[in-house]
């Protein structure tokens, strides 16, 4: 229903007719991930919802934190999302002062399977490839976690500005390419090796004043 809306809709793909609509307690629903017969999405303020795919009836929901600016991802019965935590000052995690949590939930019940601290918000949505879960943080770090256990496999500070695309044995993403502290901001596109994070190629920088 849009950023200011508290409604979610399902439409028939062949006819465009509305199949169901569901009112929510929070506004700003994200794009959905579908798993185990459920439509699962975040709201900006500040809940993850799981609705029945067939009729929109409520399955489960959790208030996670404000704001939630990313979308969930789902695969093989698990749902992955990120949220801010008020308890970050007490956390002892990687990369300094963590402020956000990546969580894996059972798609049917909403039960927490694992949680891991991150340095900041996830861009777009987590990316699933094989047994790994990838996420780019707002701080430009690309994380690789084991999809089923949450074990941290790698965390690379590459100044990334997009969620990664996994292609064969590489990651493809955009990144900041200007010098630290420079007023002339620029971006480039790069291909990184999965095993060690080294660059296969990086395009010429382009001005990115936005």
mmCIF file of C-alpha atoms in Angstrom:
data_model
loop_
_atom_site.group_PDB
_atom_site.id
_atom_site.type_symbol
_atom_site.label_atom_id
_atom_site.label_comp_id
_atom_site.label_asym_id
_atom_site.label_seq_id
_atom_site.Cartn_x
_atom_site.Cartn_y
_atom_site.Cartn_z
ATOM 1 C CA UNK A 1 0.000 0.000 0.000
ATOM 2 C CA UNK A 2 2.990 2.376 0.001
ATOM 3 C CA UNK A 3 5.241 3.944 2.625
ATOM 4 C CA UNK A 4 2.426 5.728 4.492
ATOM 5 C CA UNK A 5 -0.037 2.843 4.177
ATOM 6 C CA UNK A 6 -0.997 0.225 6.753
ATOM 7 C CA UNK A 7 -2.461 -2.178 4.193
ATOM 8 C CA UNK A 8 -1.110 -5.140 2.228
ATOM 9 C CA UNK A 9 -2.720 -6.473 -0.958
ATOM 10 C CA UNK A 10 -2.595 -9.613 -3.084
ATOM 11 C CA UNK A 11 -3.675 -9.651 -6.735
ATOM 12 C CA UNK A 12 -4.434 -12.359 -9.258
ATOM 13 C CA UNK A 13 -1.499 -12.323 -11.713
ATOM 14 C CA UNK A 14 -3.678 -13.282 -14.689
ATOM 15 C CA UNK A 15 -6.582 -10.871 -14.180
ATOM 16 C CA UNK A 16 -5.244 -8.201 -11.813
ATOM 17 C CA UNK A 17 -8.268 -8.679 -9.537
ATOM 18 C CA UNK A 18 -7.741 -8.182 -5.839
ATOM 19 C CA UNK A 19 -7.660 -11.534 -4.019
ATOM 20 C CA UNK A 20 -7.334 -10.189 -0.487
ATOM 21 C CA UNK A 21 -6.316 -7.169 1.568
ATOM 22 C CA UNK A 22 -5.051 -7.084 5.122
ATOM 23 C CA UNK A 23 -4.840 -4.174 7.547
ATOM 24 C CA UNK A 24 -1.609 -3.872 9.538
ATOM 25 C CA UNK A 25 -0.711 -2.286 12.830
ATOM 26 C CA UNK A 26 2.307 -0.495 11.320
ATOM 27 C CA UNK A 27 2.968 1.545 8.190
ATOM 28 C CA UNK A 28 5.507 1.232 5.397
ATOM 29 C CA UNK A 29 5.350 -2.409 4.245
ATOM 30 C CA UNK A 30 8.367 -3.675 2.317
ATOM 31 C CA UNK A 31 8.560 -6.047 -0.628
ATOM 32 C CA UNK A 32 7.678 -9.606 0.378
ATOM 33 C CA UNK A 33 9.544 -12.868 0.673
ATOM 34 C CA UNK A 34 7.441 -16.018 0.204
ATOM 35 C CA UNK A 35 8.125 -19.244 2.110
ATOM 36 C CA UNK A 36 6.154 -22.124 3.612
ATOM 37 C CA UNK A 37 2.877 -20.770 2.208
ATOM 38 C CA UNK A 38 3.391 -17.379 3.857
ATOM 39 C CA UNK A 39 3.933 -13.820 2.607
ATOM 40 C CA UNK A 40 6.574 -12.286 4.884
ATOM 41 C CA UNK A 41 7.535 -8.610 4.957
ATOM 42 C CA UNK A 42 8.797 -5.821 7.199
ATOM 43 C CA UNK A 43 7.145 -2.528 8.003
ATOM 44 C CA UNK A 44 9.190 0.630 8.464
ATOM 45 C CA UNK A 45 7.636 1.045 11.885
ATOM 46 C CA UNK A 46 8.624 -1.568 13.053
ATOM 47 C CA UNK A 47 7.297 -5.141 12.640
ATOM 48 C CA UNK A 48 7.863 -8.291 10.621
ATOM 49 C CA UNK A 49 4.588 -9.892 9.482
ATOM 50 C CA UNK A 50 3.786 -13.346 8.129
ATOM 51 C CA UNK A 51 0.416 -13.627 6.364
ATOM 52 C CA UNK A 52 -1.183 -16.681 4.820
ATOM 53 C CA UNK A 53 -0.538 -16.622 1.079
ATOM 54 C CA UNK A 54 -4.027 -17.834 0.165
ATOM 55 C CA UNK A 55 -6.269 -15.526 2.183
ATOM 56 C CA UNK A 56 -4.038 -12.969 3.959
ATOM 57 C CA UNK A 57 -4.888 -14.234 7.432
ATOM 58 C CA UNK A 58 -2.367 -13.461 10.154
ATOM 59 C CA UNK A 59 0.144 -16.208 11.009
ATOM 60 C CA UNK A 60 2.679 -14.459 13.235
ATOM 61 C CA UNK A 61 4.364 -11.093 13.724
ATOM 62 C CA UNK A 62 7.064 -9.510 15.882
ATOM 63 C CA UNK A 63 7.878 -5.942 16.770
ATOM 64 C CA UNK A 64 11.626 -5.790 16.004
ATOM 65 C CA UNK A 65 12.804 -2.164 16.089
ATOM 66 C CA UNK A 66 12.473 1.275 14.563
ATOM 67 C CA UNK A 67 13.191 1.934 11.785
ATOM 68 C CA UNK A 68 13.339 -1.096 9.517
ATOM 69 C CA UNK A 69 14.463 -0.003 6.064
ATOM 70 C CA UNK A 70 15.350 -3.361 4.488
ATOM 71 C CA UNK A 71 13.290 -6.266 3.178
ATOM 72 C CA UNK A 72 13.457 -9.908 4.304
ATOM 73 C CA UNK A 73 14.739 -12.851 2.278
ATOM 74 C CA UNK A 74 13.495 -16.435 2.535
ATOM 75 C CA UNK A 75 14.681 -19.893 1.507
ATOM 76 C CA UNK A 76 14.242 -23.501 2.614
ATOM 77 C CA UNK A 77 11.854 -22.684 5.448
ATOM 78 C CA UNK A 78 13.905 -19.853 6.967
ATOM 79 C CA UNK A 79 13.367 -16.087 6.835
ATOM 80 C CA UNK A 80 16.234 -13.612 7.212
ATOM 81 C CA UNK A 81 15.952 -9.955 8.109
ATOM 82 C CA UNK A 82 17.746 -7.123 9.906
ATOM 83 C CA UNK A 83 16.590 -4.768 12.647
ATOM 84 C CA UNK A 84 18.031 -2.118 15.033
ATOM 85 C CA UNK A 85 18.507 -3.075 18.663
ATOM 86 C CA UNK A 86 18.335 -0.857 21.730
ATOM 87 C CA UNK A 87 20.767 -3.180 23.492
ATOM 88 C CA UNK A 88 23.680 -2.577 21.118
ATOM 89 C CA UNK A 89 25.765 -0.756 23.733
ATOM 90 C CA UNK A 90 25.954 -3.963 25.756
ATOM 91 C CA UNK A 91 26.900 -6.171 22.816
ATOM 92 C CA UNK A 92 30.324 -7.613 22.171
ATOM 93 C CA UNK A 93 30.552 -8.288 18.466
ATOM 94 C CA UNK A 94 32.735 -7.841 15.409
ATOM 95 C CA UNK A 95 33.665 -4.509 13.904
ATOM 96 C CA UNK A 96 33.368 -2.116 16.841
ATOM 97 C CA UNK A 97 29.999 -0.966 18.134
ATOM 98 C CA UNK A 98 27.186 -3.070 16.623
ATOM 99 C CA UNK A 99 23.775 -1.441 16.292
ATOM 100 C CA UNK A 100 21.745 -3.952 14.279
ATOM 101 C CA UNK A 101 20.898 -7.630 14.362
ATOM 102 C CA UNK A 102 20.498 -10.123 11.537
ATOM 103 C CA UNK A 103 18.007 -12.795 12.523
ATOM 104 C CA UNK A 104 16.886 -16.118 11.020
ATOM 105 C CA UNK A 105 13.295 -17.124 11.788
ATOM 106 C CA UNK A 106 11.334 -20.284 11.109
ATOM 107 C CA UNK A 107 8.912 -19.333 8.325
ATOM 108 C CA UNK A 108 6.040 -21.403 9.752
ATOM 109 C CA UNK A 109 6.204 -20.463 13.418
ATOM 110 C CA UNK A 110 8.335 -17.318 13.568
ATOM 111 C CA UNK A 111 10.635 -19.028 16.093
ATOM 112 C CA UNK A 112 14.144 -17.560 16.267
ATOM 113 C CA UNK A 113 16.769 -19.927 14.834
ATOM 114 C CA UNK A 114 19.832 -17.671 15.225
ATOM 115 C CA UNK A 115 20.860 -14.022 15.612
ATOM 116 C CA UNK A 116 24.063 -12.111 14.796
ATOM 117 C CA UNK A 117 25.184 -8.556 15.512
ATOM 118 C CA UNK A 118 26.033 -6.204 12.614
ATOM 119 C CA UNK A 119 27.613 -2.755 12.558
ATOM 120 C CA UNK A 120 24.631 -1.033 10.880
ATOM 121 C CA UNK A 121 21.495 -1.374 8.712
ATOM 122 C CA UNK A 122 21.452 -3.833 5.789
ATOM 123 C CA UNK A 123 21.084 -2.382 2.286
ATOM 124 C CA UNK A 124 18.058 -3.696 0.320
ATOM 125 C CA UNK A 125 17.824 -7.272 1.610
ATOM 126 C CA UNK A 126 20.019 -10.235 2.528
ATOM 127 C CA UNK A 127 21.216 -12.317 -0.429
ATOM 128 C CA UNK A 128 21.067 -16.125 -0.324
ATOM 129 C CA UNK A 129 23.492 -18.297 -2.312
ATOM 130 C CA UNK A 130 23.987 -21.965 -1.487
ATOM 131 C CA UNK A 131 24.684 -22.374 2.225
ATOM 132 C CA UNK A 132 25.727 -18.723 2.609
ATOM 133 C CA UNK A 133 23.881 -15.536 3.463
ATOM 134 C CA UNK A 134 25.397 -12.258 2.246
ATOM 135 C CA UNK A 135 24.564 -8.753 3.410
ATOM 136 C CA UNK A 136 25.972 -5.285 2.778
ATOM 137 C CA UNK A 137 25.773 -2.886 5.701
ATOM 138 C CA UNK A 138 25.244 0.841 5.485
ATOM 139 C CA UNK A 139 28.860 1.214 6.630
ATOM 140 C CA UNK A 140 30.044 -0.546 3.457
ATOM 141 C CA UNK A 141 30.971 -3.901 4.994
ATOM 142 C CA UNK A 142 30.017 -7.099 3.123
ATOM 143 C CA UNK A 143 29.198 -9.952 5.508
ATOM 144 C CA UNK A 144 29.092 -13.643 4.690
ATOM 145 C CA UNK A 145 27.293 -15.892 7.190
ATOM 146 C CA UNK A 146 26.435 -19.572 7.239
ATOM 147 C CA UNK A 147 22.764 -19.641 6.276
ATOM 148 C CA UNK A 148 21.666 -22.325 8.755
ATOM 149 C CA UNK A 149 23.846 -21.577 11.783
ATOM 150 C CA UNK A 150 24.580 -17.853 11.476
ATOM 151 C CA UNK A 151 28.327 -18.461 11.854
ATOM 152 C CA UNK A 152 30.330 -15.523 10.518
ATOM 153 C CA UNK A 153 32.426 -16.673 7.554
ATOM 154 C CA UNK A 154 33.784 -13.296 6.421
ATOM 155 C CA UNK A 155 33.387 -9.549 6.980
ATOM 156 C CA UNK A 156 35.128 -7.298 4.462
ATOM 157 C CA UNK A 157 35.245 -3.525 4.567
ATOM 158 C CA UNK A 158 35.049 -2.669 0.859
ATOM 159 C CA UNK A 159 33.021 0.597 1.031
ATOM 160 C CA UNK A 160 30.156 -1.204 -0.733
ATOM 161 C CA UNK A 161 27.059 0.791 -1.694
ATOM 162 C CA UNK A 162 24.769 -2.019 -2.893
ATOM 163 C CA UNK A 163 23.659 -5.490 -1.932
ATOM 164 C CA UNK A 164 25.961 -8.021 -3.616
ATOM 165 C CA UNK A 165 25.084 -10.245 -6.551
ATOM 166 C CA UNK A 166 26.615 -13.727 -6.285
ATOM 167 C CA UNK A 167 27.861 -15.023 -9.633
ATOM 168 C CA UNK A 168 29.804 -18.300 -9.809
ATOM 169 C CA UNK A 169 32.756 -17.774 -7.430
ATOM 170 C CA UNK A 170 32.455 -13.989 -7.304
ATOM 171 C CA UNK A 171 30.562 -11.094 -5.748
ATOM 172 C CA UNK A 172 29.441 -8.190 -7.939
ATOM 173 C CA UNK A 173 28.637 -4.854 -6.300
ATOM 174 C CA UNK A 174 28.994 -1.094 -6.454
ATOM 175 C CA UNK A 175 31.408 0.706 -4.115
ATOM 176 C CA UNK A 176 32.735 4.114 -3.147
ATOM 177 C CA UNK A 177 35.933 4.797 -5.100
ATOM 178 C CA UNK A 178 36.878 8.316 -3.964
ATOM 179 C CA UNK A 179 39.745 8.959 -1.587
ATOM 180 C CA UNK A 180 38.843 9.056 2.104
ATOM 181 C CA UNK A 181 37.810 12.569 3.056
ATOM 182 C CA UNK A 182 37.534 13.731 -0.559
ATOM 183 C CA UNK A 183 34.754 16.137 -1.482
ATOM 184 C CA UNK A 184 34.644 14.706 -5.020
ATOM 185 C CA UNK A 185 32.579 11.574 -4.318
ATOM 186 C CA UNK A 186 32.766 8.773 -6.884
ATOM 187 C CA UNK A 187 31.611 5.191 -7.314
ATOM 188 C CA UNK A 188 32.786 2.162 -9.254
ATOM 189 C CA UNK A 189 31.568 -1.360 -10.016
ATOM 190 C CA UNK A 190 33.705 -4.259 -8.835
ATOM 191 C CA UNK A 191 33.973 -8.043 -8.959
ATOM 192 C CA UNK A 192 35.432 -9.705 -5.848
ATOM 193 C CA UNK A 193 36.542 -13.310 -5.328
ATOM 194 C CA UNK A 194 34.422 -15.198 -2.814
ATOM 195 C CA UNK A 195 37.349 -16.998 -1.201
ATOM 196 C CA UNK A 196 39.590 -14.077 -0.246
ATOM 197 C CA UNK A 197 37.736 -10.897 -1.255
ATOM 198 C CA UNK A 198 40.419 -9.807 -3.725
ATOM 199 C CA UNK A 199 39.315 -7.742 -6.730
ATOM 200 C CA UNK A 200 39.017 -9.419 -10.122
ATOM 201 C CA UNK A 201 38.358 -6.045 -11.738
ATOM 202 C CA UNK A 202 37.106 -2.597 -10.812
ATOM 203 C CA UNK A 203 35.696 -0.156 -13.341
ATOM 204 C CA UNK A 204 36.890 3.409 -13.714
ATOM 205 C CA UNK A 205 35.381 5.730 -11.066
ATOM 206 C CA UNK A 206 32.341 7.788 -11.976
ATOM 207 C CA UNK A 207 31.268 10.961 -10.277
ATOM 208 C CA UNK A 208 28.470 10.323 -7.757
ATOM 209 C CA UNK A 209 27.502 13.662 -6.210
ATOM 210 C CA UNK A 210 24.198 12.183 -5.032
#
